[in-house]
Amino acid sequence: MYRLNREILAGMVVVVLGCAADPSTAPGPATSESALAWPEAIRGHGGLVVMSQNMYVGADVDAVIAALASLDPNDDLPTLLTQINVLQETDFSIRAAAFADAIARHRPHVVGLMEVSTIDIDLTALGLPVTYHVDFLAELNQALASRHLHYRVAGQEQNFEAAPLPGIRLVDRDVLLVDAHRVRVGDDVVARTYTTNLGPVAPGVSLSREFVSVPIEVGSAVLFKYVA
């Protein structure tokens, strides 16, 4: 069964080609916890810091898919309503603030984001007073801006769009951010959907995966190509 809280980091190649040390762009001093998070080769002055984060949609999508795929139509709406409640309880604005705090601590050059969702729910047409709208990327960008951090989208690709019932829409993307002040993006950005995918798994839900490949430069050296 497909799980939305999966890690989808297809690969990452890091080649450090001797940047000159620049205290103004290096990450801040690592705490004992963060020191365990990064290999020695990419910490400190002249190092390259990369983060990846599964943003998690915030609810049990497997349960929704199972209900939609079952032969019993009576479990569809109750399951959706239960998971919408869970979605509201896992308040993404709070989680976005925590993601932004982690980025502020480590000051990564590149951030690979998985499960970057846009969720639009409006069940008023069904006589239910249920609405919920959130754009994960917009929320994270706002949280970063409030911390005076400037990251921009270097590449992104849509994985899938699910619309299981009228008034419910979920778009899932993978997004690669780079520090706008310290990273230059090359011309050969590739963002594509894989040829072979799971496809339809329930009414209104067809799952596909993708990858994003971005060449970057830091200082005067080409450091690596990130594939997510």
PDB file of C-alpha atoms in Angstrom, residues 6-7 9 22 44 46 49 56 67 72 79 129-130 140 146-147 152 163 177 188 190 200 222:
ATOM      1  CA  ARG A   6       7.367   7.647   2.700  1.00  0.00           C
ATOM      2  CA  GLU A   7      10.858   8.917   2.011  1.00  0.00           C
ATOM      3  CA  LEU A   9      14.827  10.736  -1.846  1.00  0.00           C
ATOM      4  CA  ASP A  22      33.616  32.327   3.884  1.00  0.00           C
ATOM      5  CA  GLY A  44      32.115  24.177   9.079  1.00  0.00           C
ATOM      6  CA  GLY A  46      33.731  26.061   3.213  1.00  0.00           C
ATOM      7  CA  VAL A  49      24.988  21.784   3.898  1.00  0.00           C
ATOM      8  CA  TYR A  56       3.890  14.926   5.550  1.00  0.00           C
ATOM      9  CA  ALA A  67     -12.168   3.382   2.040  1.00  0.00           C
ATOM     10  CA  ASP A  72     -18.771  -0.292   0.558  1.00  0.00           C
ATOM     11  CA  THR A  79     -13.336   8.169   6.718  1.00  0.00           C
ATOM     12  CA  PRO A 129     -19.848  23.107   7.300  1.00  0.00           C
ATOM     13  CA  VAL A 130     -16.352  21.846   6.489  1.00  0.00           C
ATOM     14  CA  LEU A 140       6.876  27.617   4.545  1.00  0.00           C
ATOM     15  CA  SER A 146       9.587  36.078   8.819  1.00  0.00           C
ATOM     16  CA  ARG A 147      13.008  34.798   9.903  1.00  0.00           C
ATOM     17  CA  ARG A 152      13.845  30.259  -3.770  1.00  0.00           C
ATOM     18  CA  ALA A 163      -9.966  14.633  -6.297  1.00  0.00           C
ATOM     19  CA  LEU A 177      14.835  25.187  -2.568  1.00  0.00           C
ATOM     20  CA  ASP A 188      20.383  22.104 -16.816  1.00  0.00           C
ATOM     21  CA  VAL A 190      15.390  18.621 -15.055  1.00  0.00           C
ATOM     22  CA  PRO A 200      -5.191   4.549 -10.340  1.00  0.00           C
ATOM     23  CA  VAL A 222      30.412  23.672  -9.093  1.00  0.00           C
TER      24      VAL A 222
END
